[in-house]
Coordinates of C-alpha atoms and ligand atoms in Angstrom, one line a residue:
M1380 CA 0.1 0.0 -0.1
K1381 CA 1.8 3.7 -0.9
V1382 CA 0.3 6.5 0.8
V1383 CA 0.9 9.8 -0.4
I1384 CA 0.1 12.9 2.1
I1385 CA -0.6 16.1 1.0
G1386 CA 0.4 18.6 3.6
G1387 CA 3.2 18.0 6.7
V1388 CA 1.5 19.9 9.3
A1389 CA -1.1 19.2 12.2
G1390 CA -3.1 16.1 10.0
G1391 CA -1.1 15.2 7.8
A1392 CA 2.2 14.4 10.2
S1393 CA -0.7 12.5 12.3
A1394 CA -2.1 10.6 10.1
A1395 CA 1.8 10.0 8.9
A1396 CA 3.0 9.0 12.1
R1397 CA -0.4 6.5 12.8
L1398 CA -0.3 4.7 9.5
R1399 CA 3.1 4.0 10.5
R1400 CA 2.4 2.2 13.9
M1401 CA -0.8 1.1 12.2
D1402 CA 1.0 -1.1 9.2
E1403 CA 5.2 -1.2 9.3
N1404 CA 5.1 -2.0 5.7
A1405 CA 3.2 1.2 3.9
E1406 CA 4.8 3.2 1.8
I1407 CA 4.3 6.8 2.9
V1408 CA 5.4 10.0 1.0
L1409 CA 4.7 13.4 2.8
I1410 CA 4.8 16.1 0.3
E1411 CA 5.1 19.7 2.0
K1412 CA 5.2 22.6 0.4
S1413 CA 7.1 25.1 3.0
A1414 CA 10.5 24.5 4.5
Y1415 CA 9.0 22.4 7.8
I1416 CA 7.1 19.4 8.8
S1417 CA 5.0 19.1 11.8
Y1418 CA 5.9 22.4 12.9
A1419 CA 4.0 24.0 16.3
N1420 CA 1.9 27.1 14.5
C1421 CA 0.0 27.3 17.9
G1422 CA 3.0 28.4 19.2
L1423 CA 4.0 30.9 16.5
P1424 CA 2.9 33.6 18.3
Y1425 CA 5.0 33.1 21.7
Y1426 CA 8.2 32.9 19.3
I1427 CA 7.5 36.0 18.4
G1428 CA 7.3 37.8 21.6
G1429 CA 10.2 36.2 23.0
V1430 CA 8.5 33.5 25.0
I1431 CA 9.4 31.1 23.1
H1432 CA 13.2 32.1 23.1
D1433 CA 14.5 28.8 21.5
R1434 CA 13.2 28.6 17.4
Q1435 CA 14.4 24.8 17.1
K1436 CA 11.5 24.4 20.2
L1437 CA 8.8 24.7 17.4
F1438 CA 10.2 21.7 15.9
V1439 CA 9.0 18.7 17.2
Q1440 CA 9.7 16.7 13.7
T1441 CA 12.6 17.6 10.5
P1442 CA 12.8 15.2 7.5
S1443 CA 15.4 13.5 9.3
S1444 CA 14.0 12.0 12.2
F1445 CA 10.7 11.3 10.8
R1446 CA 13.1 9.2 8.2
Q1447 CA 15.2 7.6 10.9
R1448 CA 12.1 7.1 13.2
F1449 CA 9.1 6.2 11.1
Q1450 CA 10.3 5.3 8.1
I1451 CA 8.4 8.4 6.1
D1452 CA 9.6 9.9 3.0
A1453 CA 9.2 13.5 4.0
R1454 CA 9.9 16.3 0.7
I1455 CA 9.8 19.5 1.7
S1456 CA 9.6 22.0 -0.4
S1457 CA 7.8 20.4 -2.5
E1458 CA 4.3 21.3 -3.7
V1459 CA 1.5 18.7 -5.0
I1460 CA 0.8 21.1 -8.0
R1461 CA -1.7 18.6 -9.7
I1462 CA -4.0 15.6 -8.6
D1463 CA -4.8 13.0 -11.8
R1464 CA -7.8 10.5 -10.2
D1465 CA -8.1 8.7 -13.5
R1466 CA -4.4 8.1 -12.8
K1467 CA -4.2 7.6 -8.9
S1468 CA -1.6 9.8 -8.8
V1469 CA 0.3 13.6 -8.3
L1470 CA 2.1 15.8 -9.7
I1471 CA 4.9 17.2 -7.3
K1472 CA 7.0 20.7 -8.3
N1473 CA 10.4 20.6 -6.2
L1474 CA 10.3 24.3 -5.2
N1475 CA 14.4 24.5 -4.8
S1476 CA 14.9 22.9 -8.1
E1477 CA 11.1 23.8 -10.5
E1478 CA 11.5 20.2 -11.6
T1479 CA 8.1 18.9 -11.4
Y1480 CA 7.6 15.0 -11.4
E1481 CA 5.0 12.5 -11.0
E1482 CA 4.0 10.3 -7.8
H1483 CA 1.6 7.5 -7.3
Y1484 CA -1.0 6.4 -4.6
D1485 CA -3.2 3.7 -3.9
K1486 CA -4.6 6.9 -1.5
L1487 CA -4.2 9.7 -1.0
I1488 CA -4.7 12.1 2.2
L1489 CA -5.3 16.0 2.3
S1490 CA -4.4 17.8 4.7
P1491 CA -3.4 21.1 2.9
G1492 CA -4.7 23.1 5.8
A1493 CA -6.5 26.9 5.3
E1494 CA -4.9 30.3 4.0
P1495 CA -5.2 33.7 6.3
I1496 CA -7.8 35.9 4.4
R1497 CA -6.7 39.1 2.6
P1498 CA -9.6 41.5 1.6
P1499 CA -9.4 43.0 -1.5
L1500 CA -8.6 46.0 0.1
P1501 CA -5.1 48.3 -0.6
G1502 CA -2.4 48.4 0.5
L1503 CA -1.9 44.9 2.3
Q1504 CA 1.3 44.4 -0.1
L1505 CA 3.2 47.3 2.0
P1506 CA 6.4 46.1 3.8
G1507 CA 5.4 45.7 7.5
V1508 CA 1.9 44.5 6.6
F1509 CA 1.9 40.1 7.7
T1510 CA 0.0 37.9 8.4
L1511 CA 1.2 35.1 10.5
R1512 CA 0.4 31.2 9.1
N1513 CA 3.7 28.9 8.9
V1514 CA 6.8 29.3 9.8
A1515 CA 8.4 31.6 7.0
D1516 CA 5.9 34.0 8.0
T1517 CA 6.9 34.2 11.5
D1518 CA 10.9 34.1 10.8
A1519 CA 9.7 37.4 9.1
I1520 CA 7.5 39.2 11.6
K1521 CA 10.2 38.1 14.1
K1522 CA 12.9 39.6 11.6
F1523 CA 11.0 42.9 11.3
T1524 CA 10.2 43.2 14.5
E1525 CA 13.7 43.0 15.8
G1526 CA 15.4 46.7 17.7
K1527 CA 11.8 48.2 17.6
S1528 CA 10.6 47.3 20.8
N1529 CA 9.0 51.0 21.0
A1530 CA 7.1 50.7 17.6
K1531 CA 3.4 50.8 16.9
A1532 CA 1.1 47.9 15.9
V1533 CA -2.0 47.6 14.9
V1534 CA -3.9 44.3 14.9
I1535 CA -6.4 43.7 12.4
G1536 CA -8.9 41.1 14.1
A1537 CA -9.9 40.2 16.8
G1538 CA -9.8 36.2 16.8
F1539 CA -7.7 33.5 19.3
I1540 CA -4.8 34.3 17.0
G1541 CA -5.5 38.1 16.1
L1542 CA -5.7 38.8 20.3
E1543 CA -2.6 36.4 20.9
M1544 CA -0.6 38.0 18.8
A1545 CA -1.3 41.3 20.3
E1546 CA -0.8 39.8 23.7
N1547 CA 3.4 38.9 22.4
L1548 CA 3.5 42.0 20.4
H1549 CA 3.2 44.1 23.7
H1550 CA 5.2 41.5 25.5
L1551 CA 8.3 43.1 22.9
G1552 CA 6.9 46.9 23.9
M1553 CA 5.1 47.8 21.5
H1554 CA 1.9 50.3 21.8
V1555 CA -0.6 47.7 19.6
S1556 CA -3.8 48.8 18.8
V1557 CA -7.0 45.8 17.7
V1558 CA -9.6 46.8 15.2
E1559 CA -12.0 44.4 14.7
M1560 CA -15.2 44.8 13.0
A1561 CA -17.6 43.4 15.2
S1562 CA -18.9 44.8 18.5
Q1563 CA -16.7 42.6 20.4
I1564 CA -13.4 40.3 20.5
L1565 CA -13.7 36.5 20.3
A1566 CA -16.8 35.8 18.1
P1567 CA -17.2 32.5 19.6
V1568 CA -17.7 33.5 23.1
D1569 CA -20.4 35.5 24.4
F1570 CA -20.6 39.6 24.9
A1571 CA -21.3 39.3 29.0
I1572 CA -17.8 36.7 28.9
A1573 CA -15.9 38.4 26.0
V1574 CA -16.5 42.3 27.7
I1575 CA -14.3 41.1 30.9
A1576 CA -11.3 40.0 28.7
Q1577 CA -11.8 43.5 26.5
Q1578 CA -11.5 45.6 29.7
H1579 CA -8.4 43.5 30.5
L1580 CA -6.7 44.1 27.6
R1581 CA -7.2 48.0 27.9
H1582 CA -6.1 47.9 31.6
K1583 CA -2.8 46.3 29.7
G1584 CA -2.4 49.0 27.5
L1585 CA -4.1 47.6 24.4
D1586 CA -6.5 50.1 22.6
L1587 CA -9.4 48.6 21.2
Y1588 CA -11.7 49.8 18.5
L1589 CA -14.1 47.5 18.6
N1590 CA -17.6 48.2 15.6
T1591 CA -14.4 49.4 13.4
S1592 CA -13.6 48.1 9.9
M1593 CA -10.5 48.4 8.3
T1594 CA -10.9 50.5 5.0
G1595 CA -7.5 49.5 3.5
I1596 CA -4.0 50.9 4.5
R1597 CA -1.8 53.7 3.0
Q1598 CA 2.6 54.4 3.5
E1599 CA 3.6 58.0 3.7
D1600 CA 7.5 58.3 4.2
S1601 CA 8.3 55.7 6.8
H1602 CA 5.1 55.4 8.3
L1603 CA 2.4 52.9 7.7
F1604 CA -1.3 54.4 8.3
V1605 CA -4.5 52.2 9.1
D1606 CA -7.2 53.6 7.7
L1607 CA -10.7 52.6 9.3
K1608 CA -13.8 53.0 8.3
E1609 CA -15.6 56.3 9.9
K1610 CA -12.4 56.8 12.2
E1611 CA -9.4 58.0 12.6
S1612 CA -6.4 56.3 10.8
L1613 CA -4.0 54.5 13.0
E1614 CA -0.7 55.3 12.7
A1615 CA 1.7 51.9 12.6
D1616 CA 5.1 50.6 11.8
I1617 CA 3.9 46.5 11.4
V1618 CA 0.1 45.8 10.8
I1619 CA -1.0 42.2 11.5
L1620 CA -3.8 41.0 9.4
S1621 CA -6.1 37.8 11.1
I1622 CA -9.3 38.3 10.2
G1623 CA -9.4 34.7 10.1
V1624 CA -9.0 31.9 7.8
R1625 CA -10.2 29.9 4.6
A1626 CA -10.5 26.2 3.6
D1627 CA -7.0 26.1 1.2
T1628 CA -8.9 23.9 -1.2
Q1629 CA -7.3 24.9 -4.7
L1630 CA -6.1 21.2 -5.7
A1631 CA -9.3 19.5 -4.0
Q1632 CA -11.5 22.1 -6.7
S1633 CA -9.3 21.2 -9.8
S1634 CA -9.3 17.6 -9.2
G1635 CA -12.7 17.4 -8.9
L1636 CA -13.8 17.1 -5.5
E1637 CA -16.7 17.8 -4.2
L1638 CA -16.6 20.8 -1.6
G1639 CA -19.6 21.6 0.9
P1640 CA -22.1 24.3 1.5
T1641 CA -19.1 26.3 2.9
K1642 CA -16.8 25.5 0.3
A1643 CA -14.7 23.5 2.2
I1644 CA -13.6 20.0 0.9
K1645 CA -16.8 17.7 1.9
V1646 CA -16.3 14.2 3.7
N1647 CA -18.3 11.3 4.6
E1648 CA -18.1 10.3 8.6
Y1649 CA -14.9 7.8 7.3
L1650 CA -13.5 11.4 6.2
Q1651 CA -13.3 10.1 2.7
T1652 CA -14.4 12.6 -0.1
S1653 CA -16.2 11.9 -2.7
D1654 CA -13.4 9.9 -3.9
P1655 CA -13.0 6.8 -2.5
D1656 CA -9.1 7.2 -3.0
I1657 CA -9.1 10.1 -1.4
Y1658 CA -9.3 11.3 2.6
A1659 CA -9.2 14.5 3.9
L1660 CA -8.6 16.2 7.1
G1661 CA -8.2 19.1 9.1
D1662 CA -8.8 22.9 8.4
A1663 CA -9.7 22.1 4.4
I1664 CA -12.2 19.8 5.6
E1665 CA -16.2 20.8 6.7
F1666 CA -18.6 18.4 8.6
D1667 CA -21.9 18.3 10.4
H1668 CA -22.0 20.5 13.7
P1669 CA -22.8 17.7 16.1
I1670 CA -24.8 20.8 18.6
L1671 CA -26.4 22.9 15.6
H1672 CA -26.4 20.4 12.6
K1673 CA -24.8 22.1 9.9
S1674 CA -21.5 21.7 7.7
M1675 CA -19.2 23.7 9.4
P1676 CA -15.1 24.2 8.7
T1677 CA -13.4 24.0 12.9
Y1678 CA -9.9 25.5 12.5
L1679 CA -8.1 23.6 16.0
A1680 CA -5.4 21.8 15.9
G1681 CA -7.2 18.8 18.7
P1682 CA -9.4 18.3 15.6
A1683 CA -7.4 17.8 12.7
N1684 CA -4.8 15.2 14.8
K1685 CA -7.2 13.3 16.3
Q1686 CA -8.2 12.9 12.4
G1687 CA -5.2 12.0 11.0
R1688 CA -5.5 9.0 13.8
I1689 CA -9.0 8.1 12.4
V1690 CA -8.4 8.6 8.2
A1691 CA -5.0 6.5 9.4
D1692 CA -6.8 3.4 10.8
N1693 CA -9.6 3.7 7.8
I1694 CA -6.7 3.2 5.4
I1695 CA -5.3 0.3 7.2
F1696 CA -8.1 -1.2 8.5
G1697 CA -10.8 -0.2 6.1
N1698 CA -13.7 2.4 6.7
Q1699 CA -14.0 1.9 10.3
S1700 CA -13.8 4.8 12.4
K1701 CA -15.9 7.6 12.0
Y1702 CA -15.2 11.4 13.0
K1703 CA -17.8 13.1 14.9
G1704 CA -17.1 16.5 14.7
A1705 CA -16.4 19.1 17.1
I1706 CA -17.8 21.6 19.2
G1707 CA -15.4 23.5 19.2
T1708 CA -14.1 23.6 22.4
A1709 CA -10.6 26.4 22.4
I1710 CA -8.9 28.2 24.9
V1711 CA -6.3 31.9 24.9
K1712 CA -4.6 33.3 27.2
L1713 CA -5.1 36.7 27.2
F1714 CA -2.8 38.9 29.8
D1715 CA -3.3 37.1 33.4
L1716 CA -6.8 35.8 32.0
T1717 CA -7.4 33.0 30.4
I1718 CA -10.5 32.5 28.3
A1719 CA -12.0 29.2 26.9
T1720 CA -15.2 27.8 25.2
S1721 CA -17.7 24.9 23.6
G1722 CA -20.0 24.2 22.3
V1723 CA -22.4 26.6 21.2
A1724 CA -22.8 30.3 22.4
S1725 CA -26.0 31.9 23.5
K1726 CA -25.8 34.6 20.6
H1727 CA -25.7 31.6 18.1
L1728 CA -28.2 29.3 19.1
K1729 CA -30.6 32.4 19.1
I1730 CA -29.5 32.3 15.7
A1731 CA -30.8 29.5 15.0
Q1732 CA -34.0 29.6 17.1
V1733 CA -32.0 26.8 19.6
P1734 CA -34.3 27.4 22.6
H1735 CA -32.3 27.3 25.6
I1736 CA -31.5 29.1 28.7
V1737 CA -28.1 30.7 29.8
S1738 CA -26.6 30.8 33.8
T1739 CA -24.1 33.7 34.6
T1740 CA -22.1 32.7 37.8
H1741 CA -18.8 34.1 39.3
S1742 CA -17.1 31.8 41.8
A1743 CA -14.4 31.6 43.6
S1744 CA -11.9 29.4 42.2
H1745 CA -11.2 27.5 45.4
A1746 CA -12.2 28.2 48.7
T1747 CA -11.6 31.9 49.2
Y1748 CA -10.0 31.2 52.8
Y1749 CA -6.6 29.8 51.1
P1750 CA -5.0 32.5 50.1
G1751 CA -4.5 33.0 46.2
S1752 CA -8.2 32.8 45.0
H1753 CA -10.1 34.6 42.2
L1754 CA -13.1 35.0 40.7
M1755 CA -14.0 32.7 37.5
S1756 CA -16.8 33.7 35.7
I1757 CA -18.7 30.8 34.1
Q1758 CA -21.3 31.5 31.1
L1759 CA -24.2 28.1 30.6
A1760 CA -26.1 27.7 27.5
V1761 CA -29.2 24.5 28.5
S1762 CA -31.5 23.0 25.8
Q1763 CA -34.7 23.8 27.0
L1764 CA -36.0 21.4 25.0
D1765 CA -34.1 18.9 26.9
G1766 CA -32.1 20.1 29.7
R1767 CA -28.7 19.5 27.4
L1768 CA -25.7 21.3 28.0
L1769 CA -25.0 23.0 25.0
G1770 CA -22.3 25.6 25.3
A1771 CA -20.2 27.0 28.7
Q1772 CA -17.5 29.3 28.9
A1773 CA -15.2 30.1 31.5
I1774 CA -12.9 33.3 32.2
G1775 CA -10.5 33.6 34.8
V1776 CA -7.1 34.0 36.0
Q1777 CA -6.5 30.5 37.4
G1778 CA -8.3 27.2 37.1
V1779 CA -10.0 27.6 33.6
D1780 CA -8.7 25.4 31.4
K1781 CA -9.8 22.6 33.6
R1782 CA -12.7 23.4 34.2
I1783 CA -13.7 24.2 30.1
D1784 CA -12.3 20.8 29.9
V1785 CA -14.9 19.0 31.9
L1786 CA -17.6 20.9 30.4
A1787 CA -16.5 20.4 27.3
T1788 CA -16.7 17.0 28.7
A1789 CA -19.9 17.6 29.4
V1790 CA -20.7 19.0 25.6
Q1791 CA -19.2 16.3 23.3
R1792 CA -21.5 13.6 25.6
G1793 CA -24.4 15.3 25.4
A1794 CA -24.6 15.3 29.2
S1795 CA -27.8 17.0 30.8
I1796 CA -27.6 20.3 33.5
E1797 CA -29.1 18.0 35.8
E1798 CA -25.6 14.9 35.4
L1799 CA -24.1 18.5 35.1
T1800 CA -24.9 19.1 38.9
E1801 CA -23.5 15.8 40.3
F1802 CA -20.0 15.5 38.3
E1803 CA -17.6 14.4 41.2
H1804 CA -14.0 16.4 41.2
A1805 CA -11.0 16.7 43.1
Y1806 CA -11.1 18.5 46.5
A1807 CA -8.6 20.0 48.7
P1808 CA -8.7 24.2 49.1
P1809 CA -5.4 24.8 47.1
Y1810 CA -7.8 23.5 44.4
S1811 CA -11.1 23.9 44.5
S1812 CA -14.1 24.3 47.3
A1813 CA -16.0 21.9 47.8
K1814 CA -19.2 22.8 45.7
D1815 CA -16.7 23.2 42.1
P1816 CA -17.6 26.1 40.1
V1817 CA -18.7 23.9 37.4
N1818 CA -21.7 22.5 40.2
M1819 CA -22.1 26.2 40.4
A1820 CA -22.8 26.9 37.2
A1821 CA -25.4 23.8 36.6
F1822 CA -27.2 24.1 39.4
V1823 CA -28.0 27.6 39.3
A1824 CA -28.7 26.5 35.5
Q1825 CA -31.1 23.3 36.9
N1826 CA -32.7 25.8 39.0
R1827 CA -33.6 28.3 36.2
L1828 CA -34.4 25.5 34.3
T1829 CA -36.7 23.5 36.7
G1830 CA -38.8 27.5 37.6
K1831 CA -37.1 27.4 41.4
S1832 CA -35.7 30.4 40.5
K1833 CA -36.0 33.0 37.1
A1834 CA -33.7 35.3 35.8
I1835 CA -33.3 38.4 33.3
T1836 CA -30.2 39.1 31.8
W1837 CA -28.2 42.5 32.3
D1838 CA -29.1 43.1 28.7
E1839 CA -33.4 42.3 29.3
L1840 CA -32.8 44.4 32.1
K1841 CA -31.8 47.6 30.1
L1842 CA -34.5 47.4 28.0
R1843 CA -37.0 46.6 30.2
P1844 CA -39.9 49.3 31.2
N1845 CA -39.5 50.7 34.8
E1846 CA -42.6 48.9 35.9
S1847 CA -40.4 46.5 38.2
Q1848 CA -38.7 48.1 41.5
L1849 CA -35.6 46.9 41.3
V1850 CA -33.7 45.7 44.4
D1851 CA -30.3 45.9 45.3
V1852 CA -29.3 43.8 48.2
R1853 CA -26.1 44.4 48.9
T1854 CA -24.2 45.8 51.5
R1855 CA -23.9 49.7 52.2
A1856 CA -20.5 49.6 51.2
E1857 CA -21.1 47.8 47.8
F1858 CA -24.0 49.3 47.4
E1859 CA -22.3 53.0 47.6
K1860 CA -19.2 51.6 45.3
G1861 CA -21.5 51.7 42.7
H1862 CA -25.6 50.7 41.9
I1863 CA -27.3 50.3 38.6
P1864 CA -29.9 53.8 38.3
Q1865 CA -33.0 53.4 40.3
A1866 CA -32.3 50.6 42.5
L1867 CA -33.6 49.9 46.3
H1868 CA -31.3 49.4 48.4
I1869 CA -32.5 46.7 51.2
P1870 CA -29.4 44.5 52.5
I1871 CA -30.4 41.0 52.5
D1872 CA -29.9 40.6 55.6
E1873 CA -32.6 43.2 56.4
L1874 CA -35.2 42.2 53.7
R1875 CA -37.9 40.3 56.5
D1876 CA -37.6 43.1 58.4
R1877 CA -38.2 45.8 55.4
I1878 CA -40.5 43.0 53.7
S1879 CA -43.5 46.5 53.4
E1880 CA -41.2 49.0 51.2
L1881 CA -42.2 46.4 47.9
D1882 CA -45.5 46.2 46.6
P1883 CA -46.2 42.3 46.5
N1884 CA -48.3 43.2 43.3
K1885 CA -45.6 44.3 41.3
P1886 CA -42.4 42.4 39.8
V1887 CA -39.2 42.9 41.8
I1888 CA -36.0 42.1 40.0
V1889 CA -33.2 41.8 42.9
Y1890 CA -29.5 41.8 42.3
C1891 CA -26.1 41.2 44.8
Q1892 CA -23.0 41.5 43.6
V1893 CA -22.5 38.3 41.7
G1894 CA -26.3 36.7 41.8
L1895 CA -25.9 34.3 45.1
R1896 CA -27.7 36.6 47.3
G1897 CA -30.2 37.6 44.7
Y1898 CA -30.9 33.9 44.7
L1899 CA -31.5 34.0 48.1
S1900 CA -33.4 36.9 48.4
E1901 CA -35.8 36.1 45.7
R1902 CA -36.9 32.7 46.8
I1903 CA -37.6 34.6 50.8
L1904 CA -39.9 37.0 48.7
R1905 CA -40.9 34.3 46.9
Q1906 CA -42.1 32.3 49.3
R1907 CA -43.5 35.5 51.0
G1908 CA -46.5 35.7 48.7
F1909 CA -44.2 37.7 46.5
T1910 CA -44.9 36.3 42.9
D1911 CA -42.9 37.7 39.9
V1912 CA -39.7 37.7 41.1
I1913 CA -36.7 37.7 39.1
N1914 CA -32.8 37.7 39.7
L1915 CA -30.0 39.4 37.8
A1916 CA -27.8 36.7 36.4
G1917 CA -24.6 37.5 37.2
G1918 CA -25.3 40.3 39.5
Y1919 CA -24.0 43.7 39.3
Y1920 CA -20.5 41.9 38.2
S1921 CA -22.1 41.0 34.6
W1922 CA -23.7 44.5 34.7
S1923 CA -20.9 46.5 35.3
F1924 CA -18.8 45.1 33.4
C1925 CA -21.6 45.0 29.9
D1926 CA -22.9 49.0 31.1
K1927 CA -18.9 50.4 31.4
E1928 CA -18.5 48.6 27.7
L1929 CA -21.6 49.6 26.2
Q1930 CA -20.3 53.5 27.4
I1931 CA -17.3 52.7 26.4
T1932 CA -17.7 52.0 22.5
Ligands
LIG1417 P1 -1.7 22.8 8.6 O1 -1.3 22.4 10.4 O2 -2.4 24.6 8.5 O3 -0.6 21.7 7.0 C1 -1.6 22.3 6.2 C2 -0.1 22.4 5.3 O4 -0.3 21.7 4.3 C3 0.6 24.3 5.2 O5 2.3 23.6 5.8 C4 1.0 23.9 4.0 O6 2.1 24.4 3.5 C5 0.6 22.1 3.2 N1 0.5 22.4 2.1 C6 -0.8 23.5 1.6 N2 -0.3 22.5 0.3 C7 0.2 22.1 -0.4 C8 0.2 21.6 -1.6 N3 -0.5 21.4 -2.4 N4 1.6 20.8 -1.9 C9 1.9 20.2 -0.4 N5 1.8 20.7 0.6 C10 1.0 22.1 1.1 N6 -5.3 25.3 17.5 C11 -5.3 24.9 18.0 O7 -6.3 24.5 18.6 N7 -5.0 25.8 19.2 C12 -4.2 26.7 19.3 O8 -3.4 27.7 20.0 C13 -3.8 27.6 18.2 N8 -3.2 28.1 17.4 C14 -2.8 28.5 15.7 C15 -1.4 30.0 15.9 C16 -1.4 30.6 15.0 C17 -0.1 31.1 14.5 C18 -1.7 29.6 14.0 C19 -1.3 30.0 12.2 C20 -2.8 28.3 13.8 C21 -2.8 28.8 15.3 N9 -4.0 26.8 15.5 C22 -4.5 26.6 17.0 C23 -5.1 26.4 14.2 C24 -4.0 24.7 13.9 O9 -2.5 25.3 13.8 C25 -4.5 24.9 12.9 O10 -6.0 24.0 13.2 C26 -4.6 23.1 12.6 O11 -2.4 22.7 11.8 C27 -4.7 23.0 10.9 O12 -4.2 21.4 10.8 P2 -4.2 21.1 9.1 O13 -3.1 19.8 9.3 O14 -5.3 21.2 8.7 O15 -3.5 22.2 8.6

């Protein structure tokens, strides 16, 4: 069996290694157009920022180590320029010698990845304007940034890679501005969670230009100017264009393979393209989303690596391993914070018209009596049809990574919110609380789902007419530090004695700092004859972040 693999990084290299582990006799040829195979794309921003010092550490394998360990024929600086499906061969161009030659295959694997989107706007070819996809881009950016620690950087696009670049350029000492067309950073995350990160980025000295699109880049003397729609231009020494990627389908298209609705390569559950002898994986494919049931691409390293394993197994053993789709679990470090997401955010569920409730909780990352705990925010989206967890997001200083992995497992396994309340976790004070933040988030969602508590979100509160009685149940000191306009102040410990100040026939909205005392107050009022009582989700903490953000942007 001879297998040719196009693309030698995440998906391609992992398929190649698994092929060898499963079949000692297969002939495996890996064709990679860049000068490197199996490198750590995910580490590139950190190498540029000087966090990773040793460039060599980016390379997991080299052609010679691949040959020595796995007997894989890895050919770098070699581009597949044509697939001849009838002859079952690929035409390869040696990019050093310009020579072309044919290579036969029994099975072909396509893992060509995705390309950064470059819209047809003026100035994107100017020196100092970069996209970041591979080692060559990294070396070019690294060289350009040398000795420019006081430079001005503009990052266009506040997705995961754009923000990693923003942090790393800041780390080099640059003044960094981030331009984002949407009203928030990180599209997969809900606003109430994203704003916490936004305010942190500003606090660290970054300038955020939200609701702002770039119309082009100009050069005047030795300076770049990023032109913004209806706003003043931003002066820059370096511009990173990071507005997203799109599946690289050149070869698939020219060889007549079927594409899906998003114009990525269409594959079946065995990751087989419309040609049974050609498999495809990674950023170049689209697949049915397990929650939204829509064909979508996933631009993440984890799924690409896992797909590599599945494709290799299906080639060696026949189609047995099924790919089940990715739910989009992702995480990013933003200075002192970590923000992570899994499944589908509420805003996207709303667009897809999936009935759901949202719970927003802010819990300590570990027992507060043990030093060093920090507030962690978790937002869940839960199906109102069957109580299944559909999406989860978390942000905080500590422990976000482990919480999102627990939540991702729940989303992926189709766990109900009831099951999530039962999830057992390891607890000792330095790590968690007897009720872990994941359990707390689930308890609140369960109370909402079963009607034991009613909640209103910060944006619903803003839209609500003034006929409700809005009650702040926090302490006097908390109230005086800041409160929602028109709120009546009745601290929770005085609520029972001062209940006559409230009209039981009118709706009451209660709030505290994070939602817990609000919930206790809601329960007191409900059990004392108030029928329409609502607790502000996430309390004043969520409300003030969102309100402040609306005032800034
Ligand atoms: P790639 O790994 O991109 O490999 C495709 C390869 O195919 C390329 O090297 C390309 O040169 C080669 N190729 C294309 N066409 C041809 C051809 N015709 N002939 C020969 N070779 C060809 N994901 C995460 O989950 N977490 C992260 O933290 C993260 N950080 C990232 C940071 C950066 C800067 C980048 C660029 C990506 C990051 N990703 C991250 C995304 C992740 O790297 C990709 O999802 C993953 O690499 C996709 O694997 P792939 O095999 O489909 O494509």
